[in-house]
Tab-separated table of C-alpha atoms in Angstrom:
chain	number	residue	atom	x	y	z
A	1042	HIS	CA	102.227	178.436	45.395
A	1043	THR	CA	103.171	174.955	46.543
A	1044	ALA	CA	106.316	173.244	45.345
A	1045	ALA	CA	106.124	169.633	44.264
A	1046	MET	CA	107.281	167.023	46.733
A	1047	SER	CA	109.136	165.326	43.886
A	1048	GLU	CA	111.914	167.872	44.387
A	1049	LEU	CA	112.650	166.264	47.761
A	1050	THR	CA	115.065	163.363	48.130
A	1051	GLU	CA	115.547	161.243	51.230
A	1052	ILE	CA	119.051	161.158	52.691
A	1053	THR	CA	118.316	158.797	55.549
A	1054	SER	CA	115.463	157.322	57.585
A	1055	GLY	CA	115.017	155.479	60.870
A	1056	LEU	CA	115.763	158.535	62.989
A	1057	ARG	CA	113.980	158.941	66.344
A	1058	PHE	CA	112.417	162.386	65.941
A	1059	PRO	CA	115.237	164.296	64.215
A	1060	GLU	CA	115.580	168.027	64.896
A	1061	GLY	CA	118.177	170.795	64.922
A	1062	PRO	CA	120.002	169.983	61.653
A	1063	ILE	CA	123.349	171.656	60.957
A	1064	ALA	CA	124.873	171.392	57.477
A	1065	MET	CA	128.594	170.880	58.010
A	1066	PRO	CA	131.350	171.937	55.587
A	1067	ASP	CA	132.264	168.287	54.877
A	1068	GLY	CA	128.780	167.612	53.477
A	1069	SER	CA	127.497	165.765	56.535
A	1070	VAL	CA	124.516	166.926	58.566
A	1071	ILE	CA	124.642	166.914	62.351
A	1072	LEU	CA	121.233	166.623	63.998
A	1073	VAL	CA	119.625	165.561	67.240
A	1074	GLU	CA	117.327	162.624	67.751
A	1075	MET	CA	115.045	163.918	70.471
A	1076	PHE	CA	113.847	160.455	71.353
A	1077	GLY	CA	117.237	158.810	70.767
A	1078	PRO	CA	118.155	160.685	72.775
A	1079	ARG	CA	121.414	161.489	71.037
A	1080	ILE	CA	123.341	163.697	68.635
A	1081	THR	CA	123.906	162.019	65.288
A	1082	ARG	CA	126.032	162.752	62.251
A	1083	VAL	CA	124.416	161.792	58.940
A	1084	ARG	CA	126.855	161.303	56.057
A	1085	PRO	CA	125.904	162.241	52.472
A	1086	ASP	CA	125.438	158.519	51.709
A	1087	GLY	CA	122.849	158.255	54.504
A	1088	SER	CA	125.046	156.394	56.977
A	1089	LYS	CA	124.833	157.515	60.612
A	1090	GLU	CA	127.158	157.731	63.571
A	1091	THR	CA	126.429	158.776	67.158
A	1092	ILE	CA	128.417	161.804	68.340
A	1093	ALA	CA	127.039	161.816	71.874
A	1094	ASP	CA	124.273	160.238	73.906
A	1095	ILE	CA	122.215	162.913	75.639
A	1096	VAL	CA	120.275	162.645	78.881
A	1097	GLY	CA	116.961	164.508	78.627
A	1098	GLY	CA	115.599	165.821	75.349
A	1099	PRO	CA	118.034	167.256	72.790
A	1100	ASN	CA	116.313	169.909	70.691
A	1101	GLY	CA	117.826	172.806	68.726
A	1102	ALA	CA	121.555	172.773	68.030
A	1103	ALA	CA	124.149	175.186	66.617
A	1104	ILE	CA	127.887	175.437	66.112
A	1105	GLY	CA	129.546	178.046	68.304
A	1106	PRO	CA	132.611	180.260	67.775
A	1107	ASP	CA	134.855	177.599	69.324
A	1108	GLY	CA	133.658	174.893	66.918
A	1109	ALA	CA	131.737	173.065	69.644
A	1110	LEU	CA	128.060	172.197	69.373
A	1111	TYR	CA	125.667	174.147	71.580
A	1112	LEU	CA	122.481	172.363	72.477
A	1113	CYS	CA	119.041	173.265	73.734
A	1114	ASN	CA	118.005	170.414	76.032
A	1115	ASN	CA	114.286	170.456	76.877
A	1116	GLY	CA	114.934	168.182	79.842
A	1117	GLY	CA	112.886	165.358	78.406
A	1118	CYS	CA	109.629	167.305	78.660
A	1119	PHE	CA	107.975	165.193	75.955
A	1120	THR	CA	107.268	161.473	75.995
A	1121	PRO	CA	107.312	159.550	72.698
A	1122	VAL	CA	103.963	158.415	71.333
A	1123	ASP	CA	104.024	155.871	68.501
A	1124	LEU	CA	101.009	156.055	66.200
A	1125	GLY	CA	101.871	153.347	63.732
A	1126	ASP	CA	104.020	155.063	61.111
A	1127	LEU	CA	104.075	158.369	62.982
A	1128	LEU	CA	106.116	159.323	66.062
A	1129	LEU	CA	104.673	162.182	68.114
A	1130	PRO	CA	105.913	164.188	71.099
A	1131	GLY	CA	103.521	163.186	73.847
A	1132	PRO	CA	102.601	164.641	77.224
A	1133	PHE	CA	104.889	165.805	80.007
A	1134	ASP	CA	106.006	163.134	82.471
A	1135	PRO	CA	107.585	164.610	85.620
A	1136	ALA	CA	109.179	161.248	86.397
A	1137	VAL	CA	111.573	161.516	83.433
A	1138	TYR	CA	112.025	165.305	83.293
A	1139	ILE	CA	115.513	166.432	84.375
A	1140	GLY	CA	115.089	170.208	83.966
A	1141	GLY	CA	115.837	172.401	80.969
A	1142	ARG	CA	119.406	173.407	80.123
A	1143	ILE	CA	121.813	174.759	77.552
A	1144	GLN	CA	124.720	172.409	76.964
A	1145	ARG	CA	128.057	172.419	75.191
A	1146	VAL	CA	129.061	169.282	73.321
A	1147	ASP	CA	132.629	168.600	72.186
A	1148	LEU	CA	132.227	167.121	68.698
A	1149	ALA	CA	135.585	165.362	68.862
A	1150	THR	CA	135.161	163.625	72.232
A	1151	GLY	CA	131.376	163.651	72.702
A	1152	GLU	CA	131.802	165.243	76.125
A	1153	VAL	CA	128.630	167.030	77.296
A	1154	ALA	CA	128.712	169.901	79.792
A	1155	ASP	CA	125.911	172.019	81.239
A	1156	LEU	CA	126.351	175.699	80.404
A	1157	TYR	CA	123.141	177.249	81.763
A	1158	THR	CA	120.294	175.791	83.816
A	1159	GLU	CA	118.661	179.013	85.013
A	1160	CYS	CA	118.336	182.741	84.405
A	1161	ASP	CA	117.986	185.267	87.239
A	1162	GLY	CA	117.323	182.408	89.625
A	1163	ARG	CA	114.501	180.953	87.532
A	1164	PRO	CA	115.099	177.452	86.141
A	1165	LEU	CA	115.097	177.058	82.382
A	1166	ARG	CA	112.058	174.911	81.588
A	1167	ALA	CA	112.401	173.526	78.061
A	1168	PRO	CA	114.939	175.353	75.863
A	1169	ASN	CA	114.040	174.627	72.253
A	1170	ASP	CA	116.164	176.411	69.647
A	1171	LEU	CA	119.113	178.794	69.389
A	1172	VAL	CA	120.984	180.956	66.905
A	1173	PHE	CA	124.446	182.518	67.190
A	1174	ASP	CA	125.065	186.163	66.313
A	1175	ALA	CA	128.294	187.599	64.907
A	1176	HIS	CA	129.448	188.631	68.388
A	1177	GLY	CA	129.835	185.103	69.777
A	1178	GLY	CA	126.606	185.022	71.757
A	1179	PHE	CA	123.347	183.253	71.033
A	1180	TRP	CA	119.633	183.903	71.223
A	1181	PHE	CA	117.454	181.044	72.386
A	1182	THR	CA	113.834	180.190	73.071
A	1183	ASP	CA	112.326	178.447	76.074
A	1184	HIS	CA	109.278	176.590	74.789
A	1185	GLY	CA	108.001	175.897	78.289
A	1186	ILE	CA	105.962	172.932	79.444
A	1187	ARG	CA	102.272	172.188	79.134
A	1188	ASP	CA	101.418	169.849	81.996
A	1189	HIS	CA	98.117	168.114	81.310
A	1190	VAL	CA	97.904	166.569	84.769
A	1191	ALA	CA	98.552	169.817	86.638
A	1192	ARG	CA	96.562	171.755	83.986
A	1193	THR	CA	99.285	174.388	83.718
A	1194	SER	CA	101.178	176.044	80.883
A	1195	ASP	CA	104.397	177.997	81.366
A	1196	LEU	CA	104.941	181.627	80.571
A	1197	THR	CA	108.420	181.777	79.081
A	1198	GLY	CA	110.835	184.119	77.343
A	1199	ILE	CA	113.462	184.828	74.730
A	1200	TYR	CA	116.995	184.763	76.102
A	1201	TYR	CA	120.488	185.849	75.139
A	1202	ALA	CA	123.621	184.149	76.445
A	1203	THR	CA	127.333	183.995	75.758
A	1204	ALA	CA	129.136	180.834	74.700
A	1205	ASP	CA	131.602	180.938	77.598
A	1206	GLY	CA	128.926	180.504	80.257
A	1207	SER	CA	129.433	183.947	81.793
A	1208	HIS	CA	126.208	185.758	80.894
A	1209	ILE	CA	122.543	184.981	80.383
A	1210	SER	CA	119.675	187.466	80.253
A	1211	GLU	CA	115.953	187.353	79.561
A	1212	GLN	CA	115.199	189.730	76.687
A	1213	ALA	CA	111.497	189.195	75.984
A	1214	PHE	CA	108.726	188.107	78.336
A	1215	PRO	CA	106.111	186.735	78.177
A	1216	VAL	CA	106.012	184.860	74.900
A	1217	GLU	CA	103.702	182.010	73.877
A	1218	ALA	CA	105.451	178.656	73.428
A	1219	PRO	CA	108.366	180.063	71.374
A	1220	ASN	CA	110.056	177.453	69.213
A	1221	GLY	CA	112.305	178.329	66.242
A	1222	ILE	CA	114.533	181.396	66.325
A	1223	GLY	CA	116.652	183.168	63.697
A	1224	LEU	CA	118.363	186.408	62.779
A	1225	ALA	CA	117.866	188.704	59.804
A	1226	PRO	CA	120.815	188.790	57.365
A	1227	ASP	CA	121.975	192.142	58.791
A	1228	GLY	CA	121.794	190.802	62.342
A	1229	ASN	CA	119.503	193.602	63.510
A	1230	THR	CA	116.235	191.669	63.878
A	1231	VAL	CA	115.467	188.494	65.779
A	1232	TYR	CA	112.574	186.304	64.640
A	1233	TRP	CA	110.872	183.551	66.568
A	1234	ALA	CA	108.006	181.204	65.833
A	1235	GLU	CA	105.261	180.519	68.348
A	1236	THR	CA	104.067	176.936	68.077
A	1237	GLN	CA	100.548	177.180	69.457
A	1238	THR	CA	99.538	180.581	68.036
A	1239	GLY	CA	100.960	179.858	64.566
A	1240	ARG	CA	102.646	183.248	64.555
A	1241	VAL	CA	106.109	184.482	63.617
A	1242	MET	CA	107.200	187.334	65.872
A	1243	ARG	CA	110.036	189.820	65.456
A	1244	ARG	CA	111.919	192.330	67.556
A	1245	THR	CA	114.647	194.847	66.810
A	1246	ILE	CA	118.079	194.288	68.345
A	1247	ALA	CA	119.416	197.545	69.847
A	1248	SER	CA	122.917	196.267	70.678
A	1249	PRO	CA	124.507	192.812	70.942
A	1250	GLY	CA	122.239	190.689	73.115
A	1251	VAL	CA	119.818	193.509	73.897
A	1252	LEU	CA	116.376	194.043	72.388
A	1253	ALA	CA	114.993	197.496	71.751
A	1254	ALA	CA	112.032	198.219	74.012
A	1255	ALA	CA	108.708	197.173	72.542
A	1256	ILE	CA	105.803	199.605	72.475
A	1257	PRO	CA	102.644	198.083	73.991
A	1258	LEU	CA	100.182	196.834	71.350
A	1259	ASP	CA	102.732	197.375	68.557
A	1260	THR	CA	101.331	195.225	65.733
A	1261	SER	CA	104.624	195.254	63.821
A	1262	THR	CA	106.093	192.771	66.312
A	1263	CYS	CA	103.892	190.101	64.689
A	1264	MET	CA	105.364	189.451	61.259
A	1265	ALA	CA	102.813	186.840	60.229
A	1266	GLY	CA	100.054	184.622	61.521
A	1267	LEU	CA	99.163	181.443	59.664
A	1268	PRO	CA	95.464	180.747	59.081
A	1269	GLY	CA	93.586	177.652	60.142
A	1270	TYR	CA	95.120	174.838	62.157
A	1271	GLN	CA	98.838	175.225	61.531
A	1272	LEU	CA	101.439	175.000	64.279
A	1273	LEU	CA	104.982	176.311	63.916
A	1274	ASP	CA	108.292	174.693	64.783
A	1275	SER	CA	111.852	175.759	63.977
A	1276	LEU	CA	112.935	178.216	61.314
A	1277	ALA	CA	115.798	179.386	59.145
A	1278	VAL	CA	116.332	182.683	57.352
A	1279	ASP	CA	117.312	182.630	53.682
A	1280	GLY	CA	119.636	184.980	51.824
A	1281	ASP	CA	116.766	187.240	50.767
A	1282	GLY	CA	115.736	187.629	54.401
A	1283	ASN	CA	112.666	185.411	54.106
A	1284	VAL	CA	111.736	183.439	57.201
A	1285	CYS	CA	111.411	179.746	56.310
A	1286	VAL	CA	109.427	178.168	59.116
A	1287	ALA	CA	108.791	174.458	59.532
A	1288	THR	CA	105.055	173.969	59.703
A	1289	LEU	CA	103.236	171.255	61.639
A	1290	ILE	CA	99.862	169.710	60.694
A	1291	ASN	CA	100.148	171.370	57.256
A	1292	GLY	CA	103.416	169.491	56.939
A	1293	GLY	CA	106.137	171.421	55.151
A	1294	VAL	CA	108.004	174.709	55.161
A	1295	THR	CA	106.232	178.070	54.932
A	1296	VAL	CA	108.322	180.843	53.380
A	1297	ILE	CA	107.350	184.291	54.676
A	1298	SER	CA	108.542	187.650	53.350
A	1299	PRO	CA	109.283	190.165	56.132
A	1300	ALA	CA	108.611	192.995	53.696
A	1301	ASP	CA	104.927	192.327	53.054
A	1302	GLY	CA	104.043	189.169	54.975
A	1303	SER	CA	103.367	187.227	51.777
A	1304	MET	CA	103.926	183.494	52.069
A	1305	HIS	CA	104.092	180.272	50.140
A	1306	HIS	CA	104.283	176.673	51.274
A	1307	ILE	CA	106.561	173.795	50.305
A	1308	ALA	CA	104.959	170.487	51.268
A	1309	THR	CA	106.952	167.514	52.564
A	1310	GLY	CA	104.240	164.956	53.241
A	1311	ASP	CA	105.143	164.720	56.955
A	1312	LEU	CA	102.694	166.282	59.421
A	1313	LEU	CA	105.602	166.866	61.799
A	1314	THR	CA	108.073	168.759	59.633
A	1315	THR	CA	110.206	170.418	62.290
A	1316	ASN	CA	113.369	172.041	60.919
A	1317	ILE	CA	115.201	173.385	57.908
A	1318	CYS	CA	118.824	174.406	57.482
A	1319	PHE	CA	120.923	175.503	54.520
A	1320	GLY	CA	124.180	174.060	53.228
A	1321	ASP	CA	126.617	174.662	50.392
A	1322	SER	CA	127.552	171.256	48.954
A	1323	ASP	CA	128.648	172.626	45.574
A	1324	GLY	CA	130.863	175.366	47.053
A	1325	SER	CA	129.041	178.077	45.107
A	1326	GLY	CA	128.541	180.199	48.213
A	1327	GLU	CA	124.794	180.305	47.559
A	1328	TYR	CA	123.786	177.791	50.262
A	1329	ARG	CA	120.978	176.368	48.164
A	1330	ASP	CA	121.026	172.925	49.756
A	1331	ALA	CA	118.039	172.748	52.064
A	1332	TYR	CA	118.003	169.954	54.628
A	1333	ILE	CA	114.621	169.320	56.213
A	1334	THR	CA	113.862	167.127	59.227
A	1335	CYS	CA	110.631	165.159	58.939
A	1336	SER	CA	110.354	164.099	62.542
A	1337	GLY	CA	107.085	162.165	62.474
A	1338	THR	CA	108.447	159.725	59.902
A	1339	GLY	CA	112.063	159.904	61.121
A	1340	ARG	CA	113.626	161.116	57.886
A	1341	LEU	CA	116.153	163.703	56.737
A	1342	LEU	CA	115.262	165.155	53.335
A	1343	HIS	CA	117.182	167.324	50.879
A	1344	MET	CA	116.128	169.701	48.145
A	1345	ARG	CA	117.692	172.480	46.141
A	1346	TRP	CA	116.161	175.663	47.508
A	1347	PRO	CA	114.679	178.062	44.938
A	1348	SER	CA	116.644	181.013	46.361
A	1349	PRO	CA	120.028	181.294	48.076
A	1350	GLY	CA	120.131	180.380	51.754
A	1351	LEU	CA	121.902	182.303	54.468
A	1352	ARG	CA	125.200	181.148	55.902
A	1353	LEU	CA	125.109	180.837	59.668
A	1354	ASN	CA	127.812	182.307	61.864
A	1355	TYR	CA	130.630	179.846	62.755
A	1356	VAL	CA	129.580	176.916	60.558
C-alpha cells in the first residue's frame, strides 16, 4: 500500500541536497548539505545553523561513541546540476575531486579531521554511508565513481573501521555502487542498498567487524530487488527489523520485510528522496518520528512512522 503524502510535514527548505540526517536528543536534526558543502543543524522550528563547512562532498553521517560526528566524504565526486526546481548530482569532475575519506567532526568546535583515506593501500573513492555497531566500530559503504569521460565505473566494497582511527578492513568485495547501510536490531546482520541495481543486500556478521564467509551464488544475500526503474539510496532499520530504504525516481521510502521480502512504499513527491532516520521527540522510547531528506527539492520532512523505529547506537 502507499501512504498519503498528507501525513508529511515540512520542517525546513532551501537546503543544498540534504543527506545523512541524525535525530538528536534535543529535537534538532543534524544533516549534511552535499552541495553546501557543510554540516547543518536544523532546529524543530526550521531554523538552521552551520556546524562545519566541509571540503569535498559530505554524505552519510553518524554519531560515534565519543559524541563526535563521523562523516562519509565522497570527495566531491558529484557536480551539482540545477534543473529548475530540482537539484541533481551530476557527473564526476576530476578538477574538483579531492579523494574519498572518513572524517571526524567535533560538534562543539566544528573542527574536521581525516580519519581514513585508504584501506590496504587502496584509496577510498567515494564513501557514502555508515552505521555504528554496539562495539564502537562502524560499517561503511564506498559508492565508487562513475566517470563518464573515462568511461569507467569503480568496483568497491563494504568496510569496517574503528572510531579511533586504528583499524580499517574491507569486508565485502566487489559490490555494485553500495549506498545506504544499516544493522538488524540484534546487530547480527548488515544490510546495504545498491543504487544502480535497485537491490538490498545482506550478510551475516560472524564477530564484531567481520562478515561470515559468503557461499558463491547464495541467493539469500539478496534480500530484495525492486522492479522497474527504481534506484536506491540510504536506509534505516525500524524496530520490527524492516529495512526502510530511500527510493529514487519512485520518490519515497520503500519498507521491506527481511522475513518474506514483502514491501510497501511511502511516497514523498520528491524524485530524489535520499534518507530516513528515526527520532523520539515525545520521549516514548518508540522512535516514531521519521525524518526524511528530500534532496532534489532541498527539504527536510517529518512524519509519524506507522511502526516503532530503531534507536541507533550512541545517539
